[in-house]
PDB file of C-alpha atoms in Angstrom:
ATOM      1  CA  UNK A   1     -13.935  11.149  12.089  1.00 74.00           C
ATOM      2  CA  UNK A   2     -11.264   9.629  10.605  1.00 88.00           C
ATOM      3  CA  UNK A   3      -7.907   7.019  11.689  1.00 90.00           C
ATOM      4  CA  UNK A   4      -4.741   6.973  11.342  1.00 93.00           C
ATOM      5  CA  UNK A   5      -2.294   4.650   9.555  1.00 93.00           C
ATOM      6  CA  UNK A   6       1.429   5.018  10.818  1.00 93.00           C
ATOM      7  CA  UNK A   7       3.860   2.626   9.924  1.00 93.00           C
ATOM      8  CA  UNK A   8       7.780   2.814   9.845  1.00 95.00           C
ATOM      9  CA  UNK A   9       9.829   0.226   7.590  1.00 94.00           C
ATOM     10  CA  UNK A  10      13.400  -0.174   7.520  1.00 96.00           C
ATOM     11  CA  UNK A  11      15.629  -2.027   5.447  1.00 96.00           C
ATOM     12  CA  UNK A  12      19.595  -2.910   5.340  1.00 96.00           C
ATOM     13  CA  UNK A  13      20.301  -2.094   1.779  1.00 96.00           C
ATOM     14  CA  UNK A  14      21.030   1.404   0.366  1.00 96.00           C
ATOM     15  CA  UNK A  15      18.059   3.376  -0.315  1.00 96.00           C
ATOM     16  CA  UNK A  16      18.462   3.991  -4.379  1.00 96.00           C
ATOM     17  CA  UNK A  17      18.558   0.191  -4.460  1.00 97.00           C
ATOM     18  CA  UNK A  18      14.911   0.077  -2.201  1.00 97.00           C
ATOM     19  CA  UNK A  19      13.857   3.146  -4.723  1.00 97.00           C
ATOM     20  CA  UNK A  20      15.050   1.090  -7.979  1.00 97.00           C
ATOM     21  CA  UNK A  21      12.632  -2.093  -6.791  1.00 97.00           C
ATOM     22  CA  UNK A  22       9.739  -0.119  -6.627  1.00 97.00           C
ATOM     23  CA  UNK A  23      10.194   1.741  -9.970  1.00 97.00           C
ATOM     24  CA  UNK A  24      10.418  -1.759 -11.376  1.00 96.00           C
ATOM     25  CA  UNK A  25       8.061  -3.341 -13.228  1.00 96.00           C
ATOM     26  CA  UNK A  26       9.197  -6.679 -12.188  1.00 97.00           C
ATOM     27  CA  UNK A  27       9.266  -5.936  -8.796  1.00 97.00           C
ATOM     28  CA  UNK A  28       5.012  -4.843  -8.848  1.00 97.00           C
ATOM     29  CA  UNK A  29       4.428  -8.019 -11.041  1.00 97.00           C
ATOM     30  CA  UNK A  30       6.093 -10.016  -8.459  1.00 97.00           C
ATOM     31  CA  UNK A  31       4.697  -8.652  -5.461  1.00 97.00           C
ATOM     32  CA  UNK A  32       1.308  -8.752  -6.543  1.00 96.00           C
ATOM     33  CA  UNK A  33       1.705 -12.404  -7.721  1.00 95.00           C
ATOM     34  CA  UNK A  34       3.455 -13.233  -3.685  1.00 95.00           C
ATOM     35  CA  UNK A  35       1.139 -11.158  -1.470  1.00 93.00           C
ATOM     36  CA  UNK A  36      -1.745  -9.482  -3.880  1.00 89.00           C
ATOM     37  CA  UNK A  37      -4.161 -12.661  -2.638  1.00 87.00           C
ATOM     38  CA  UNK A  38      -6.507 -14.755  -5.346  1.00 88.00           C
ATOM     39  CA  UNK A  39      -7.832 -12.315  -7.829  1.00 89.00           C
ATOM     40  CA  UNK A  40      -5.447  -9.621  -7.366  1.00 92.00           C
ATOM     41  CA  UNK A  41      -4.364  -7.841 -10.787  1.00 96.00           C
ATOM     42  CA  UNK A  42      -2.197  -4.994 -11.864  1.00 97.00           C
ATOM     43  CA  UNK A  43      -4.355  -2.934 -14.180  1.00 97.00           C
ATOM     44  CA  UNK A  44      -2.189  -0.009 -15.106  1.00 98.00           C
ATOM     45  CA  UNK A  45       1.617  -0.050 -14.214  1.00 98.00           C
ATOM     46  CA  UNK A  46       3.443   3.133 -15.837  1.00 97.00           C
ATOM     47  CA  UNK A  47       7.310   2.980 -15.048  1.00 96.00           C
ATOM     48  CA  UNK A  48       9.166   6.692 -16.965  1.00 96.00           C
ATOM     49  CA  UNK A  49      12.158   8.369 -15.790  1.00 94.00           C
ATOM     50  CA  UNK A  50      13.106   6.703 -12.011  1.00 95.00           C
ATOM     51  CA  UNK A  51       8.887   7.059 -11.268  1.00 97.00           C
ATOM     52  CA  UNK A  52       6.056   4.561 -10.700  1.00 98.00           C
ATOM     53  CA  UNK A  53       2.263   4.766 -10.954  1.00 98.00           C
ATOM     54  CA  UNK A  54       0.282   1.587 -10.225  1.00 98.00           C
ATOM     55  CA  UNK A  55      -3.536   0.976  -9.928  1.00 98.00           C
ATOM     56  CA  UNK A  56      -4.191  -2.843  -8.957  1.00 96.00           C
ATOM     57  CA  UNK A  57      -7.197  -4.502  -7.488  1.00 93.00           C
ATOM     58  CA  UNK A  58      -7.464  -6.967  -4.958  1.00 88.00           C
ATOM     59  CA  UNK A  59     -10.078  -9.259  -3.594  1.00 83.00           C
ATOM     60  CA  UNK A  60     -10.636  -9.587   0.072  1.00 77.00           C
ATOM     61  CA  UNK A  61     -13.883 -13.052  -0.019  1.00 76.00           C
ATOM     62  CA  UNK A  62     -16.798 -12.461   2.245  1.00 76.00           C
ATOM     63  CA  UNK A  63     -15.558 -15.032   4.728  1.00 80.00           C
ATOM     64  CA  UNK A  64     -12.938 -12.829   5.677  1.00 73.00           C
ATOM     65  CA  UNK A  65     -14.620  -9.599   5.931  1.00 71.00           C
ATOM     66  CA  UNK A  66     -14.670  -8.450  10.003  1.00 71.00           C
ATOM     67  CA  UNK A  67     -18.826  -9.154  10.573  1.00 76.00           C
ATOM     68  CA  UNK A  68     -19.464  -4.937  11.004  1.00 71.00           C
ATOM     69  CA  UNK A  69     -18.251  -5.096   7.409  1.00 73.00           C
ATOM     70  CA  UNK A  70     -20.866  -7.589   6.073  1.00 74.00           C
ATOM     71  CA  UNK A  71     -23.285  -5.825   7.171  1.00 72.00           C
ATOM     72  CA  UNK A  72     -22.426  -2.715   4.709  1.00 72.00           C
ATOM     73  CA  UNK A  73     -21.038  -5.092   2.179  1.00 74.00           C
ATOM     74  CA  UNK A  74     -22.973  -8.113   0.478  1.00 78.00           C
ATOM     75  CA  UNK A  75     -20.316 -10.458  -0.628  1.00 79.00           C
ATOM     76  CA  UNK A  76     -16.676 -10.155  -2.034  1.00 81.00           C
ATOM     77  CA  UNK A  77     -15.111  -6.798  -1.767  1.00 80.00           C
ATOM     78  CA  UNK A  78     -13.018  -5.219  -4.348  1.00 83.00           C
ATOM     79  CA  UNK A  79     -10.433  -2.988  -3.429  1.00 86.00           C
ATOM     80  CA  UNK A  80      -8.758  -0.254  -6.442  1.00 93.00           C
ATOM     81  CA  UNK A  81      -5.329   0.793  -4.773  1.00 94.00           C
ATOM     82  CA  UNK A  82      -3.114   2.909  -6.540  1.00 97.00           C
ATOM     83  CA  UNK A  83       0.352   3.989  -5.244  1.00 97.00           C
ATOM     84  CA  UNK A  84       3.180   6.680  -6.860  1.00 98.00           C
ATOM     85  CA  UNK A  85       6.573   7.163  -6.246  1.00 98.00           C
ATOM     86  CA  UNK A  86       8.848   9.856  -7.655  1.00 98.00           C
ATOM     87  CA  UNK A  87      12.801   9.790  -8.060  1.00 98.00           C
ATOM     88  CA  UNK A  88      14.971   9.681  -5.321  1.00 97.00           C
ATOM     89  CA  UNK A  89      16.998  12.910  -5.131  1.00 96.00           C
ATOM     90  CA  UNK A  90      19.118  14.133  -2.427  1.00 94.00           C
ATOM     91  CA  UNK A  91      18.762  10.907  -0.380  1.00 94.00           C
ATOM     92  CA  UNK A  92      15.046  11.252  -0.630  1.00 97.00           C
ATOM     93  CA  UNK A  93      11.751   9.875  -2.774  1.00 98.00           C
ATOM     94  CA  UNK A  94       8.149  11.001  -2.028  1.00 98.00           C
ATOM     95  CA  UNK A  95       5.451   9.152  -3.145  1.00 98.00           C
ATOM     96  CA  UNK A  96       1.699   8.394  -2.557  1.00 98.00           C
ATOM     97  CA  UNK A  97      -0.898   5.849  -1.908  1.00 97.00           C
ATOM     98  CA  UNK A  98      -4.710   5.162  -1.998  1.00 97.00           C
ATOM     99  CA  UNK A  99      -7.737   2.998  -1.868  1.00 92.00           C
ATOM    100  CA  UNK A 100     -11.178   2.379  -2.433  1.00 90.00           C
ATOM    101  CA  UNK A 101     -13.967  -0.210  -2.548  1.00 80.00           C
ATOM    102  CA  UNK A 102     -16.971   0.456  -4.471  1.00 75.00           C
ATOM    103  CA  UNK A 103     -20.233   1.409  -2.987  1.00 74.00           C
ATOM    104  CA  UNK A 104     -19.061   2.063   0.442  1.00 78.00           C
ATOM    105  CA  UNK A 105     -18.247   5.312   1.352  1.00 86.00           C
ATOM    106  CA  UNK A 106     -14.410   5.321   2.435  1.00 85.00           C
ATOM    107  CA  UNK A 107     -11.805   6.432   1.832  1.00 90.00           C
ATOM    108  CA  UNK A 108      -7.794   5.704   2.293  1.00 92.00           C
ATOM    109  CA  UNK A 109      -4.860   7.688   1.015  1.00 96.00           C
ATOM    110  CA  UNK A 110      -1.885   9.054   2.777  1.00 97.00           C
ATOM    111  CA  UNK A 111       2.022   9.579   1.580  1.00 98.00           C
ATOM    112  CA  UNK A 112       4.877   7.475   1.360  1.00 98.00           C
ATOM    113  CA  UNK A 113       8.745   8.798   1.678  1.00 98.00           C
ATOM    114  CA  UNK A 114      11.725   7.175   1.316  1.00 98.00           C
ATOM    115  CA  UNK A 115      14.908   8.251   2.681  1.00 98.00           C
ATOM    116  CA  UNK A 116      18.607   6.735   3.675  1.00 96.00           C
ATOM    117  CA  UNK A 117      21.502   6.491   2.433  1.00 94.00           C
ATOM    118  CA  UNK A 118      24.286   4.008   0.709  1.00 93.00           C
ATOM    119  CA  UNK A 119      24.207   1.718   3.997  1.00 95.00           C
ATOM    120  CA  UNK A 120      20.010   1.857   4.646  1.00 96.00           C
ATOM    121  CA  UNK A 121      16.641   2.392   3.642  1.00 97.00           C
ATOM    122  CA  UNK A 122      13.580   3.809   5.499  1.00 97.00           C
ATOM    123  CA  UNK A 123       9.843   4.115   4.184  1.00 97.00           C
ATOM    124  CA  UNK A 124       7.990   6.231   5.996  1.00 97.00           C
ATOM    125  CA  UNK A 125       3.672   5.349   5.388  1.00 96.00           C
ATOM    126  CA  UNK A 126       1.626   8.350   6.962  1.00 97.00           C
ATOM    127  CA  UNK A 127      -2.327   8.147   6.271  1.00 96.00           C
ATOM    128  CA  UNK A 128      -5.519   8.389   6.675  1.00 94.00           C
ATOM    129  CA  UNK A 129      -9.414   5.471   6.942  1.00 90.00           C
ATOM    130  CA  UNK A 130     -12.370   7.377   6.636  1.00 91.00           C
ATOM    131  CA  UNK A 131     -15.627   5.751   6.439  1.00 85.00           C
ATOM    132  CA  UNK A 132     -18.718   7.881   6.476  1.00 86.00           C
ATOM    133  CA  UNK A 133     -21.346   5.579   7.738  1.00 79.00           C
ATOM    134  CA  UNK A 134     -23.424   6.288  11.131  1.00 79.00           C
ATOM    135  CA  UNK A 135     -22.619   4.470  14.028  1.00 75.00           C
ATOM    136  CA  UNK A 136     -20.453   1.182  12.226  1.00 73.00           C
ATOM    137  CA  UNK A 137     -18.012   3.980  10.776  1.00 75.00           C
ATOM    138  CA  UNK A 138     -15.537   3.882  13.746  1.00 78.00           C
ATOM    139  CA  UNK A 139     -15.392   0.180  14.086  1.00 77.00           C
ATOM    140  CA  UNK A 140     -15.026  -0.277  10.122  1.00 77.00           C
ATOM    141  CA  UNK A 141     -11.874   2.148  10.440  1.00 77.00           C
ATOM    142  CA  UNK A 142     -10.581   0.473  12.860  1.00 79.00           C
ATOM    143  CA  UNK A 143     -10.926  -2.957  11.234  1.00 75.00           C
ATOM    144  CA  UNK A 144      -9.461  -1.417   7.889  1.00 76.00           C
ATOM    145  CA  UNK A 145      -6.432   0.093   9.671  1.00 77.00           C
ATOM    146  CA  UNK A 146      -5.539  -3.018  10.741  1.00 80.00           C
ATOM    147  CA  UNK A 147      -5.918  -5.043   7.734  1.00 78.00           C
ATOM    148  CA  UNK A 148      -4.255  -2.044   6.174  1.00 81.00           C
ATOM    149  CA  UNK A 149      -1.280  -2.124   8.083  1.00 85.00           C
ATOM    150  CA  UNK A 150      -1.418  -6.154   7.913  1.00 84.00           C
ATOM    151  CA  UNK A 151      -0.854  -5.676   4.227  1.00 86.00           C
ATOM    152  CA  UNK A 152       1.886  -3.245   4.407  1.00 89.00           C
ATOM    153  CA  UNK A 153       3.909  -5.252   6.569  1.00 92.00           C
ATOM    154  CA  UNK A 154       3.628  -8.206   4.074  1.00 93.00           C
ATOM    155  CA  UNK A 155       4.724  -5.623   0.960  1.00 93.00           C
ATOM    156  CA  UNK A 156       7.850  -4.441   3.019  1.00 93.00           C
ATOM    157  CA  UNK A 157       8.250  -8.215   4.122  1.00 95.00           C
ATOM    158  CA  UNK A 158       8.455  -8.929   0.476  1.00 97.00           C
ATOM    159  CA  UNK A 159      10.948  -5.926  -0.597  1.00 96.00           C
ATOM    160  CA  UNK A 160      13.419  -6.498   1.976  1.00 95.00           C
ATOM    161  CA  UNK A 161      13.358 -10.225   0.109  1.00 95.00           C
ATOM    162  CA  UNK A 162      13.020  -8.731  -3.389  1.00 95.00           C
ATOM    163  CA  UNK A 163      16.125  -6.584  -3.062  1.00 95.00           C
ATOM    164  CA  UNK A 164      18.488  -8.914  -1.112  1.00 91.00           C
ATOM    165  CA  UNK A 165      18.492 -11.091  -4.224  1.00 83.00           C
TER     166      UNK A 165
END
């Protein structure tokens, strides 16, 4: 079984400008720098023709792993995430996002899509936690979701700052 990850941002600038931050190079350097956490790194950042492609790691330190997770996991977790984006055409951008940690068996990926107009932005996040391990899978999904959405609300926090500047 698998869970859901919803979320809904919106933001009071015009959508190409939203769309231009995250096909910047700066703007991934920043971010992972103001909310990435200790250890976090960018390892491949490709930035062609309006589109992004990203793969960065972050660190998440034992003493903050949920305790159903320590159980699975001895020690510091690594997490590969890589997210897309395409160009915004016809008021519209689609992109997509995932994650993984090695040696436990889940997985995270869903879409991302960006719409609005010259007045307002929205980013639409619609995915999916799986975690294939008997009885601890559900709770670990759960717990993930939540951090999950946790850390997208901090990324959105930080690009409605990035592009009032």
């Amino acid at each position: 079984m698998s869970r859901r990850i919803e979320h809904l941002s919106k933001y009071t600038v015009p959508a190409e400008k939203v769309h231009e931050a995250v096909t910047s190079e700066q703007y991934w350097r920043d971010r992972i720098v103001a909310v990435g956490g200790p250890g976090a790194a960018i390892e491949e950042l490709t930035v062609r023709d309006e589109t992004v492609a990203v793969t960065m790691s972050q660190i998440i330190a034992a003493e903050h792993l949920p305790s159903m997770v320590s159980k699975v996991v001895n020690g510091d977790i690594v997490i590969k995430r890589s997210e897309t984006m395409a160009p915004f055409k016809d008021g519209k951008a689609t992109g997509t996002f995932s994650a993984h940690v090695d040696g436990v068996p889940a997985r995270i990926e869903g879409t991302q899509v960006l719409t609005g107009d010259e007045n307002s932005a929205t980013l639409e996040i619609d995915g999916e936690v799986e975690v294939k391990i008997p009885f601890l899978g559900g709770k670990i999904e759960s717990a993930i979701v939540d951090e999950v959405v946790r850390l997208i609300q901090a990324e959105q926090d930080f690009t409605r700052e990035w592009t009032a500047k």
